[in-house]
Amino acid sequence: MLKTNSILDVVGNTPLVKLNKFLKPARFDLYAKLELLNPGGSIKDRTATKMLLEALKQGQINQQTTIIESSSGNLAIGLAQACAYLNLKLICVMDINSTLTNRRLVEIYGATIDLVIEADPYSGGFLQARVNRVNQLLDLVSNSFNCNQYANVNNPKAHHQTMAEIANELSNKVDYLFVATSTCGTLRGCAEYIAQEGLNTKIIAVDAQGSVIFGDKPKKRLIPGHGAGIVPELFQPNLSSSHILVSDLDCILGCYQLLEREAIFAGGSSGAIASAILRYEEVIPSGSTYTF
């Protein structure tokens, strides 16, 4: 059994599981990185821990600092857990589209929720409304700090390690990587590692219908944490080989398919990827190795 010094040391090094039942017949190897086994329940634990520890290391925050961050759910949970361990005050700016379960988890860790109930009148989205509220709170709360997951370079840096774990487990034979998009931290971090190591891996970005990241027209979306109403600063057009847009319904169907076929109880972004893989199945070369 692995011995660690703190709950933060448990973040990362998640299992990579071969999905033997998801596709029938299986012409290629498909693996899933089980980020749901991070202590806070998602890949955002990596982002939260990396941003906070680097801010402490660089002297940007101290024990008297109040962290203020916009999140639709998973990053809020990751930050709340990390801040609880590090004895940091946290205000999470969330909106009414976030689930009650996620909000309750954030509060259980001792963080404060500032709930946005109206969309931004100009963009029509809640992301911009949350960002606006963060900026208001930064002016009101002394010694406050915004990690800014949408622009913080430590977000993608956290996922250099994510991709390194995948590559090491598969002996660098990763033909295709499916990545769900939101802040584009995972997408950029994995892409940077692939380029740095010279891997022959193609990235398929999986975005939400109604997300503006790849130029789709903005519209109401119901799955928290998938897609974005603003193009994140971390996004770069050349990060992926191609992209696919997935509807909210397809996200839900993908979740059910993962549950029924592999007994994996995954979130909306993983459901989106599962649906995308099924749509790509016919054009995937036999003998390839795919992961997400």
PDB file of C-alpha atoms in Angstrom:
ATOM      1  CA  MET A   1       0.000   0.000   0.000  1.00  0.00           C
ATOM      2  CA  LEU A   2       1.275   3.463  -0.927  1.00  0.00           C
ATOM      3  CA  LYS A   3       2.196   5.623   2.068  1.00  0.00           C
ATOM      4  CA  THR A   4       1.828   9.398   1.690  1.00  0.00           C
ATOM      5  CA  ASN A   5       2.400  12.449   3.849  1.00  0.00           C
ATOM      6  CA  SER A   6      -0.896  14.230   3.110  1.00  0.00           C
ATOM      7  CA  ILE A   7      -4.133  14.036   1.161  1.00  0.00           C
ATOM      8  CA  LEU A   8      -2.539  16.279  -1.487  1.00  0.00           C
ATOM      9  CA  ASP A   9       0.038  13.574  -2.201  1.00  0.00           C
ATOM     10  CA  VAL A  10      -2.780  11.250  -3.217  1.00  0.00           C
ATOM     11  CA  VAL A  11      -3.673  13.466  -6.183  1.00  0.00           C
ATOM     12  CA  GLY A  12      -2.585  11.929  -9.480  1.00  0.00           C
ATOM     13  CA  ASN A  13      -1.150   8.529 -10.410  1.00  0.00           C
ATOM     14  CA  THR A  14      -4.668   7.313 -11.120  1.00  0.00           C
ATOM     15  CA  PRO A  15      -5.262   3.876 -12.678  1.00  0.00           C
ATOM     16  CA  LEU A  16      -5.362   3.392 -16.435  1.00  0.00           C
ATOM     17  CA  VAL A  17      -8.018   0.774 -17.141  1.00  0.00           C
ATOM     18  CA  LYS A  18      -8.461  -1.174 -20.359  1.00  0.00           C
ATOM     19  CA  LEU A  19     -12.082  -1.107 -21.506  1.00  0.00           C
ATOM     20  CA  ASN A  20     -12.745  -4.608 -22.815  1.00  0.00           C
ATOM     21  CA  LYS A  21     -16.535  -4.412 -23.062  1.00  0.00           C
ATOM     22  CA  PHE A  22     -17.213  -0.887 -24.291  1.00  0.00           C
ATOM     23  CA  LEU A  23     -16.804  -1.705 -27.995  1.00  0.00           C
ATOM     24  CA  LYS A  24     -17.893  -4.951 -29.628  1.00  0.00           C
ATOM     25  CA  PRO A  25     -16.054  -6.133 -31.582  1.00  0.00           C
ATOM     26  CA  ALA A  26     -13.000  -4.228 -30.402  1.00  0.00           C
ATOM     27  CA  ARG A  27     -10.663  -3.498 -33.318  1.00  0.00           C
ATOM     28  CA  PHE A  28      -8.375  -1.346 -31.166  1.00  0.00           C
ATOM     29  CA  ASP A  29      -7.262  -0.997 -27.557  1.00  0.00           C
ATOM     30  CA  LEU A  30      -9.206   1.537 -25.503  1.00  0.00           C
ATOM     31  CA  TYR A  31      -8.055   2.764 -22.085  1.00  0.00           C
ATOM     32  CA  ALA A  32      -9.655   5.096 -19.557  1.00  0.00           C
ATOM     33  CA  LYS A  33      -7.685   7.160 -17.044  1.00  0.00           C
ATOM     34  CA  LEU A  34      -9.798   6.968 -13.887  1.00  0.00           C
ATOM     35  CA  GLU A  35      -9.466  10.538 -12.661  1.00  0.00           C
ATOM     36  CA  LEU A  36     -12.599   9.993 -10.598  1.00  0.00           C
ATOM     37  CA  LEU A  37     -10.319   8.193  -8.120  1.00  0.00           C
ATOM     38  CA  ASN A  38      -8.563  11.427  -7.189  1.00  0.00           C
ATOM     39  CA  PRO A  39      -9.471  12.352  -3.583  1.00  0.00           C
ATOM     40  CA  GLY A  40     -11.842  15.126  -4.673  1.00  0.00           C
ATOM     41  CA  GLY A  41     -13.334  12.963  -7.403  1.00  0.00           C
ATOM     42  CA  SER A  42     -12.056  14.516 -10.628  1.00  0.00           C
ATOM     43  CA  ILE A  43      -9.097  15.542 -12.768  1.00  0.00           C
ATOM     44  CA  LYS A  44      -9.527  19.084 -11.430  1.00  0.00           C
ATOM     45  CA  ASP A  45      -7.787  17.977  -8.221  1.00  0.00           C
ATOM     46  CA  ARG A  46      -4.539  18.089 -10.184  1.00  0.00           C
ATOM     47  CA  THR A  47      -5.225  21.641 -11.345  1.00  0.00           C
ATOM     48  CA  ALA A  48      -6.297  22.877  -7.918  1.00  0.00           C
ATOM     49  CA  THR A  49      -3.302  21.426  -6.093  1.00  0.00           C
ATOM     50  CA  LYS A  50      -0.779  22.635  -8.660  1.00  0.00           C
ATOM     51  CA  MET A  51      -2.121  26.197  -8.749  1.00  0.00           C
ATOM     52  CA  LEU A  52      -2.248  26.538  -4.959  1.00  0.00           C
ATOM     53  CA  LEU A  53       1.148  24.990  -4.227  1.00  0.00           C
ATOM     54  CA  GLU A  54       2.838  27.106  -6.898  1.00  0.00           C
ATOM     55  CA  ALA A  55       1.156  30.264  -5.563  1.00  0.00           C
ATOM     56  CA  LEU A  56       2.443  29.443  -2.068  1.00  0.00           C
ATOM     57  CA  LYS A  57       5.906  28.637  -3.413  1.00  0.00           C
ATOM     58  CA  GLN A  58       6.095  31.925  -5.330  1.00  0.00           C
ATOM     59  CA  GLY A  59       4.862  33.983  -2.374  1.00  0.00           C
ATOM     60  CA  GLN A  60       1.674  35.059  -4.135  1.00  0.00           C
ATOM     61  CA  ILE A  61      -0.445  33.886  -1.196  1.00  0.00           C
ATOM     62  CA  ASN A  62      -0.009  33.315   2.542  1.00  0.00           C
ATOM     63  CA  GLN A  63      -2.061  31.939   5.428  1.00  0.00           C
ATOM     64  CA  GLN A  64      -4.067  35.176   5.608  1.00  0.00           C
ATOM     65  CA  THR A  65      -5.004  35.135   1.923  1.00  0.00           C
ATOM     66  CA  THR A  66      -8.549  34.480   0.753  1.00  0.00           C
ATOM     67  CA  ILE A  67      -8.669  32.459  -2.460  1.00  0.00           C
ATOM     68  CA  ILE A  68     -11.466  33.539  -4.811  1.00  0.00           C
ATOM     69  CA  GLU A  69     -12.204  31.366  -7.834  1.00  0.00           C
ATOM     70  CA  SER A  70     -14.890  30.818 -10.455  1.00  0.00           C
ATOM     71  CA  SER A  71     -15.964  27.218 -10.982  1.00  0.00           C
ATOM     72  CA  SER A  72     -18.958  25.266 -12.205  1.00  0.00           C
ATOM     73  CA  GLY A  73     -18.189  22.431  -9.802  1.00  0.00           C
ATOM     74  CA  ASN A  74     -15.194  20.127  -9.943  1.00  0.00           C
ATOM     75  CA  LEU A  75     -12.433  22.703  -9.523  1.00  0.00           C
ATOM     76  CA  ALA A  76     -14.385  24.178  -6.627  1.00  0.00           C
ATOM     77  CA  ILE A  77     -14.336  20.792  -4.891  1.00  0.00           C
ATOM     78  CA  GLY A  78     -10.625  20.295  -5.578  1.00  0.00           C
ATOM     79  CA  LEU A  79      -9.794  23.771  -4.293  1.00  0.00           C
ATOM     80  CA  ALA A  80     -12.048  23.372  -1.258  1.00  0.00           C
ATOM     81  CA  GLN A  81     -10.308  20.171  -0.215  1.00  0.00           C
ATOM     82  CA  ALA A  82      -6.815  21.553  -0.822  1.00  0.00           C
ATOM     83  CA  CYS A  83      -7.616  24.827   0.959  1.00  0.00           C
ATOM     84  CA  ALA A  84      -9.027  22.896   3.915  1.00  0.00           C
ATOM     85  CA  TYR A  85      -5.741  21.017   4.234  1.00  0.00           C
ATOM     86  CA  LEU A  86      -3.595  24.123   3.707  1.00  0.00           C
ATOM     87  CA  ASN A  87      -5.720  26.225   6.110  1.00  0.00           C
ATOM     88  CA  LEU A  88      -6.610  28.745   3.413  1.00  0.00           C
ATOM     89  CA  LYS A  89      -9.902  30.618   3.182  1.00  0.00           C
ATOM     90  CA  LEU A  90     -11.803  30.034  -0.041  1.00  0.00           C
ATOM     91  CA  ILE A  91     -14.727  31.751  -1.745  1.00  0.00           C
ATOM     92  CA  CYS A  92     -16.069  29.750  -4.690  1.00  0.00           C
ATOM     93  CA  VAL A  93     -18.098  31.731  -7.197  1.00  0.00           C
ATOM     94  CA  MET A  94     -20.560  29.212  -8.626  1.00  0.00           C
ATOM     95  CA  ASP A  95     -23.832  29.570 -10.508  1.00  0.00           C
ATOM     96  CA  ILE A  96     -27.291  28.049 -10.419  1.00  0.00           C
ATOM     97  CA  ASN A  97     -26.367  25.498 -13.101  1.00  0.00           C
ATOM     98  CA  SER A  98     -23.924  23.831 -10.704  1.00  0.00           C
ATOM     99  CA  THR A  99     -25.346  20.777  -8.980  1.00  0.00           C
ATOM    100  CA  LEU A 100     -26.593  20.884  -5.409  1.00  0.00           C
ATOM    101  CA  THR A 101     -24.329  17.924  -4.621  1.00  0.00           C
ATOM    102  CA  ASN A 102     -21.223  19.793  -5.756  1.00  0.00           C
ATOM    103  CA  ARG A 103     -22.214  22.894  -3.822  1.00  0.00           C
ATOM    104  CA  ARG A 104     -22.766  20.859  -0.690  1.00  0.00           C
ATOM    105  CA  LEU A 105     -19.369  19.175  -1.027  1.00  0.00           C
ATOM    106  CA  VAL A 106     -17.676  22.566  -1.332  1.00  0.00           C
ATOM    107  CA  GLU A 107     -19.403  23.732   1.840  1.00  0.00           C
ATOM    108  CA  ILE A 108     -18.541  20.538   3.730  1.00  0.00           C
ATOM    109  CA  TYR A 109     -14.855  21.324   3.179  1.00  0.00           C
ATOM    110  CA  GLY A 110     -15.439  24.717   4.798  1.00  0.00           C
ATOM    111  CA  ALA A 111     -15.448  26.983   1.761  1.00  0.00           C
ATOM    112  CA  THR A 112     -17.925  29.790   1.165  1.00  0.00           C
ATOM    113  CA  ILE A 113     -20.101  29.789  -1.949  1.00  0.00           C
ATOM    114  CA  ASP A 114     -21.030  33.018  -3.693  1.00  0.00           C
ATOM    115  CA  LEU A 115     -23.879  31.970  -5.975  1.00  0.00           C
ATOM    116  CA  VAL A 116     -24.492  33.794  -9.264  1.00  0.00           C
ATOM    117  CA  ILE A 117     -28.147  33.587 -10.251  1.00  0.00           C
ATOM    118  CA  GLU A 118     -28.241  35.716 -13.402  1.00  0.00           C
ATOM    119  CA  ALA A 119     -26.369  35.211 -16.666  1.00  0.00           C
ATOM    120  CA  ASP A 120     -24.180  37.930 -18.102  1.00  0.00           C
ATOM    121  CA  PRO A 121     -26.483  40.274 -20.089  1.00  0.00           C
ATOM    122  CA  TYR A 122     -23.979  40.703 -22.925  1.00  0.00           C
ATOM    123  CA  SER A 123     -22.719  37.149 -23.497  1.00  0.00           C
ATOM    124  CA  GLY A 124     -25.831  35.435 -22.166  1.00  0.00           C
ATOM    125  CA  GLY A 125     -23.638  32.953 -20.280  1.00  0.00           C
ATOM    126  CA  PHE A 126     -22.869  32.242 -16.653  1.00  0.00           C
ATOM    127  CA  LEU A 127     -19.099  31.941 -17.114  1.00  0.00           C
ATOM    128  CA  GLN A 128     -18.688  35.654 -17.819  1.00  0.00           C
ATOM    129  CA  ALA A 129     -21.107  36.443 -14.993  1.00  0.00           C
ATOM    130  CA  ARG A 130     -18.984  34.387 -12.580  1.00  0.00           C
ATOM    131  CA  VAL A 131     -15.781  36.051 -13.766  1.00  0.00           C
ATOM    132  CA  ASN A 132     -17.381  39.462 -13.280  1.00  0.00           C
ATOM    133  CA  ARG A 133     -18.354  38.510  -9.734  1.00  0.00           C
ATOM    134  CA  VAL A 134     -14.823  37.267  -8.991  1.00  0.00           C
ATOM    135  CA  ASN A 135     -13.454  40.658 -10.033  1.00  0.00           C
ATOM    136  CA  GLN A 136     -15.951  42.414  -7.760  1.00  0.00           C
ATOM    137  CA  LEU A 137     -14.948  40.258  -4.801  1.00  0.00           C
ATOM    138  CA  LEU A 138     -11.243  40.818  -5.432  1.00  0.00           C
ATOM    139  CA  ASP A 139     -11.897  44.542  -5.002  1.00  0.00           C
ATOM    140  CA  LEU A 140     -13.945  43.994  -1.846  1.00  0.00           C
ATOM    141  CA  VAL A 141     -11.858  41.380  -0.001  1.00  0.00           C
ATOM    142  CA  SER A 142      -8.430  42.441   1.242  1.00  0.00           C
ATOM    143  CA  ASN A 143      -5.460  40.112   0.659  1.00  0.00           C
ATOM    144  CA  SER A 144      -7.426  38.064  -1.860  1.00  0.00           C
ATOM    145  CA  PHE A 145      -6.100  36.022  -4.769  1.00  0.00           C
ATOM    146  CA  ASN A 146      -7.656  34.596  -7.911  1.00  0.00           C
ATOM    147  CA  CYS A 147      -6.016  31.428  -9.249  1.00  0.00           C
ATOM    148  CA  ASN A 148      -7.778  32.056 -12.587  1.00  0.00           C
ATOM    149  CA  GLN A 149      -7.958  28.541 -13.955  1.00  0.00           C
ATOM    150  CA  TYR A 150      -8.772  29.924 -17.418  1.00  0.00           C
ATOM    151  CA  ALA A 151      -5.360  31.604 -17.830  1.00  0.00           C
ATOM    152  CA  ASN A 152      -3.042  30.173 -15.151  1.00  0.00           C
ATOM    153  CA  VAL A 153      -0.125  28.350 -16.815  1.00  0.00           C
ATOM    154  CA  ASN A 154       0.050  25.997 -13.837  1.00  0.00           C
ATOM    155  CA  ASN A 155      -3.242  24.528 -15.031  1.00  0.00           C
ATOM    156  CA  PRO A 156      -1.698  22.933 -18.147  1.00  0.00           C
ATOM    157  CA  LYS A 157       1.547  22.252 -16.290  1.00  0.00           C
ATOM    158  CA  ALA A 158      -0.405  19.993 -13.946  1.00  0.00           C
ATOM    159  CA  HIS A 159      -1.385  17.892 -16.945  1.00  0.00           C
ATOM    160  CA  HIS A 160       2.138  17.377 -18.195  1.00  0.00           C
ATOM    161  CA  GLN A 161       2.121  14.825 -15.376  1.00  0.00           C
ATOM    162  CA  THR A 162      -1.255  13.425 -16.455  1.00  0.00           C
ATOM    163  CA  MET A 163       0.049  12.722 -19.943  1.00  0.00           C
ATOM    164  CA  ALA A 164       3.356  11.420 -18.597  1.00  0.00           C
ATOM    165  CA  GLU A 165       1.476   8.823 -16.550  1.00  0.00           C
ATOM    166  CA  ILE A 166      -0.510   7.694 -19.594  1.00  0.00           C
ATOM    167  CA  ALA A 167       2.568   7.527 -21.826  1.00  0.00           C
ATOM    168  CA  ASN A 168       4.601   5.613 -19.243  1.00  0.00           C
ATOM    169  CA  GLU A 169       1.857   3.036 -18.698  1.00  0.00           C
ATOM    170  CA  LEU A 170       1.517   2.435 -22.443  1.00  0.00           C
ATOM    171  CA  SER A 171       5.254   2.542 -23.240  1.00  0.00           C
ATOM    172  CA  ASN A 172       4.687   5.742 -25.256  1.00  0.00           C
ATOM    173  CA  LYS A 173       2.348   3.923 -27.669  1.00  0.00           C
ATOM    174  CA  VAL A 174      -0.625   6.263 -27.562  1.00  0.00           C
ATOM    175  CA  ASP A 175      -2.045   6.702 -31.045  1.00  0.00           C
ATOM    176  CA  TYR A 176      -5.034   8.838 -30.098  1.00  0.00           C
ATOM    177  CA  LEU A 177      -5.976  10.810 -27.001  1.00  0.00           C
ATOM    178  CA  PHE A 178      -9.514  12.100 -26.482  1.00  0.00           C
ATOM    179  CA  VAL A 179      -9.692  15.191 -24.244  1.00  0.00           C
ATOM    180  CA  ALA A 180     -12.799  17.042 -23.069  1.00  0.00           C
ATOM    181  CA  THR A 181     -12.500  20.824 -23.244  1.00  0.00           C
ATOM    182  CA  SER A 182     -13.442  23.575 -20.813  1.00  0.00           C
ATOM    183  CA  THR A 183     -10.561  25.712 -19.543  1.00  0.00           C
ATOM    184  CA  CYS A 184      -8.360  23.829 -22.069  1.00  0.00           C
ATOM    185  CA  GLY A 185      -5.830  23.167 -19.295  1.00  0.00           C
ATOM    186  CA  THR A 186      -5.876  19.393 -19.804  1.00  0.00           C
ATOM    187  CA  LEU A 187      -5.838  19.788 -23.584  1.00  0.00           C
ATOM    188  CA  ARG A 188      -2.893  22.175 -23.555  1.00  0.00           C
ATOM    189  CA  GLY A 189      -0.920  20.311 -20.901  1.00  0.00           C
ATOM    190  CA  CYS A 190      -1.202  16.982 -22.691  1.00  0.00           C
ATOM    191  CA  ALA A 191      -0.387  18.600 -26.045  1.00  0.00           C
ATOM    192  CA  GLU A 192       2.695  20.290 -24.611  1.00  0.00           C
ATOM    193  CA  TYR A 193       3.972  17.028 -23.145  1.00  0.00           C
ATOM    194  CA  ILE A 194       3.352  15.169 -26.415  1.00  0.00           C
ATOM    195  CA  ALA A 195       5.301  17.818 -28.360  1.00  0.00           C
ATOM    196  CA  GLN A 196       8.084  17.956 -25.772  1.00  0.00           C
ATOM    197  CA  GLU A 197       8.590  14.188 -25.828  1.00  0.00           C
ATOM    198  CA  GLY A 198       8.098  13.818 -29.582  1.00  0.00           C
ATOM    199  CA  LEU A 199       5.239  11.340 -29.219  1.00  0.00           C
ATOM    200  CA  ASN A 200       3.257  10.308 -32.280  1.00  0.00           C
ATOM    201  CA  THR A 201      -0.082  10.964 -30.600  1.00  0.00           C
ATOM    202  CA  LYS A 202      -3.063  12.675 -32.189  1.00  0.00           C
ATOM    203  CA  ILE A 203      -5.396  14.588 -29.894  1.00  0.00           C
ATOM    204  CA  ILE A 204      -9.143  14.681 -30.502  1.00  0.00           C
ATOM    205  CA  ALA A 205     -10.727  17.541 -28.559  1.00  0.00           C
ATOM    206  CA  VAL A 206     -14.285  16.870 -27.413  1.00  0.00           C
ATOM    207  CA  ASP A 207     -16.256  20.079 -26.958  1.00  0.00           C
ATOM    208  CA  ALA A 208     -19.898  20.779 -26.150  1.00  0.00           C
ATOM    209  CA  GLN A 209     -22.467  21.946 -28.655  1.00  0.00           C
ATOM    210  CA  GLY A 210     -23.073  25.587 -27.778  1.00  0.00           C
ATOM    211  CA  SER A 211     -19.514  26.090 -26.528  1.00  0.00           C
ATOM    212  CA  VAL A 212     -17.586  28.856 -28.291  1.00  0.00           C
ATOM    213  CA  ILE A 213     -14.098  27.337 -27.969  1.00  0.00           C
ATOM    214  CA  PHE A 214     -14.019  26.050 -31.550  1.00  0.00           C
ATOM    215  CA  GLY A 215     -16.299  28.714 -32.996  1.00  0.00           C
ATOM    216  CA  ASP A 216     -19.708  27.150 -32.445  1.00  0.00           C
ATOM    217  CA  LYS A 217     -22.582  29.562 -31.802  1.00  0.00           C
ATOM    218  CA  PRO A 218     -23.197  30.023 -28.065  1.00  0.00           C
ATOM    219  CA  LYS A 219     -26.323  28.441 -26.645  1.00  0.00           C
ATOM    220  CA  LYS A 220     -27.576  27.144 -23.328  1.00  0.00           C
ATOM    221  CA  ARG A 221     -25.746  24.074 -22.053  1.00  0.00           C
ATOM    222  CA  LEU A 222     -26.782  21.887 -19.133  1.00  0.00           C
ATOM    223  CA  ILE A 223     -23.701  19.763 -18.392  1.00  0.00           C
ATOM    224  CA  PRO A 224     -21.474  21.633 -15.893  1.00  0.00           C
ATOM    225  CA  GLY A 225     -17.763  21.752 -16.614  1.00  0.00           C
ATOM    226  CA  HIS A 226     -17.935  20.877 -20.313  1.00  0.00           C
ATOM    227  CA  GLY A 227     -17.407  23.575 -22.917  1.00  0.00           C
ATOM    228  CA  ALA A 228     -17.123  27.310 -22.319  1.00  0.00           C
ATOM    229  CA  GLY A 229     -19.029  30.491 -23.050  1.00  0.00           C
ATOM    230  CA  ILE A 230     -15.747  32.388 -23.475  1.00  0.00           C
ATOM    231  CA  VAL A 231     -12.653  31.218 -25.354  1.00  0.00           C
ATOM    232  CA  PRO A 232     -10.164  30.547 -22.514  1.00  0.00           C
ATOM    233  CA  GLU A 233      -6.797  32.296 -22.588  1.00  0.00           C
ATOM    234  CA  LEU A 234      -5.144  28.875 -22.366  1.00  0.00           C
ATOM    235  CA  PHE A 235      -6.637  27.778 -25.684  1.00  0.00           C
ATOM    236  CA  GLN A 236      -4.474  27.612 -28.796  1.00  0.00           C
ATOM    237  CA  PRO A 237      -5.898  26.537 -32.192  1.00  0.00           C
ATOM    238  CA  ASN A 238      -3.151  23.995 -32.912  1.00  0.00           C
ATOM    239  CA  LEU A 239      -3.499  21.965 -29.707  1.00  0.00           C
ATOM    240  CA  SER A 240      -5.600  19.197 -31.273  1.00  0.00           C
ATOM    241  CA  SER A 241      -5.590  17.306 -34.557  1.00  0.00           C
ATOM    242  CA  SER A 242      -9.355  17.665 -34.780  1.00  0.00           C
ATOM    243  CA  HIS A 243     -12.383  18.316 -32.616  1.00  0.00           C
ATOM    244  CA  ILE A 244     -15.886  16.969 -32.227  1.00  0.00           C
ATOM    245  CA  LEU A 245     -18.977  18.627 -30.756  1.00  0.00           C
ATOM    246  CA  VAL A 246     -21.214  16.599 -28.459  1.00  0.00           C
ATOM    247  CA  SER A 247     -24.732  17.423 -27.277  1.00  0.00           C
ATOM    248  CA  ASP A 248     -25.877  17.352 -23.658  1.00  0.00           C
ATOM    249  CA  LEU A 249     -27.996  14.305 -24.460  1.00  0.00           C
ATOM    250  CA  ASP A 250     -24.989  12.472 -25.912  1.00  0.00           C
ATOM    251  CA  CYS A 251     -23.041  13.247 -22.723  1.00  0.00           C
ATOM    252  CA  ILE A 252     -25.773  11.586 -20.681  1.00  0.00           C
ATOM    253  CA  LEU A 253     -26.018   8.598 -23.022  1.00  0.00           C
ATOM    254  CA  GLY A 254     -22.236   8.203 -22.883  1.00  0.00           C
ATOM    255  CA  CYS A 255     -22.359   8.116 -19.086  1.00  0.00           C
ATOM    256  CA  TYR A 256     -24.985   5.373 -19.191  1.00  0.00           C
ATOM    257  CA  GLN A 257     -22.969   3.377 -21.718  1.00  0.00           C
ATOM    258  CA  LEU A 258     -19.853   3.521 -19.532  1.00  0.00           C
ATOM    259  CA  LEU A 259     -21.927   2.427 -16.562  1.00  0.00           C
ATOM    260  CA  GLU A 260     -23.751  -0.406 -18.326  1.00  0.00           C
ATOM    261  CA  ARG A 261     -20.792  -1.797 -20.258  1.00  0.00           C
ATOM    262  CA  GLU A 262     -17.829  -1.200 -17.932  1.00  0.00           C
ATOM    263  CA  ALA A 263     -19.436  -0.445 -14.513  1.00  0.00           C
ATOM    264  CA  ILE A 264     -17.700   2.948 -14.499  1.00  0.00           C
ATOM    265  CA  PHE A 265     -19.787   5.708 -12.907  1.00  0.00           C
ATOM    266  CA  ALA A 266     -18.337   8.737 -14.686  1.00  0.00           C
ATOM    267  CA  GLY A 267     -19.230  12.411 -15.043  1.00  0.00           C
ATOM    268  CA  GLY A 268     -20.553  14.414 -17.960  1.00  0.00           C
ATOM    269  CA  SER A 269     -17.217  15.144 -19.627  1.00  0.00           C
ATOM    270  CA  SER A 270     -16.326  11.446 -19.673  1.00  0.00           C
ATOM    271  CA  GLY A 271     -19.762  10.729 -21.089  1.00  0.00           C
ATOM    272  CA  ALA A 272     -19.054  13.221 -23.855  1.00  0.00           C
ATOM    273  CA  ILE A 273     -15.818  11.436 -24.707  1.00  0.00           C
ATOM    274  CA  ALA A 274     -17.523   8.034 -24.648  1.00  0.00           C
ATOM    275  CA  SER A 275     -20.074   9.294 -27.175  1.00  0.00           C
ATOM    276  CA  ALA A 276     -17.338  10.841 -29.308  1.00  0.00           C
ATOM    277  CA  ILE A 277     -15.418   7.559 -29.404  1.00  0.00           C
ATOM    278  CA  LEU A 278     -18.521   5.703 -30.563  1.00  0.00           C
ATOM    279  CA  ARG A 279     -18.935   8.244 -33.365  1.00  0.00           C
ATOM    280  CA  TYR A 280     -15.266   7.871 -34.339  1.00  0.00           C
ATOM    281  CA  GLU A 281     -15.292   4.087 -34.081  1.00  0.00           C
ATOM    282  CA  GLU A 282     -15.695   3.363 -37.788  1.00  0.00           C
ATOM    283  CA  VAL A 283     -12.723   5.490 -38.854  1.00  0.00           C
ATOM    284  CA  ILE A 284     -10.334   4.380 -36.108  1.00  0.00           C
ATOM    285  CA  PRO A 285      -7.530   2.250 -37.590  1.00  0.00           C
ATOM    286  CA  SER A 286      -7.469  -1.349 -36.397  1.00  0.00           C
ATOM    287  CA  GLY A 287      -4.760  -2.111 -33.864  1.00  0.00           C
ATOM    288  CA  SER A 288      -4.566   1.467 -32.601  1.00  0.00           C
ATOM    289  CA  THR A 289      -4.315   2.475 -28.961  1.00  0.00           C
ATOM    290  CA  TYR A 290      -6.838   5.033 -27.761  1.00  0.00           C
ATOM    291  CA  THR A 291      -7.138   6.579 -24.337  1.00  0.00           C
ATOM    292  CA  PHE A 292      -9.107   9.208 -22.471  1.00  0.00           C
TER     293      PHE A 292
END
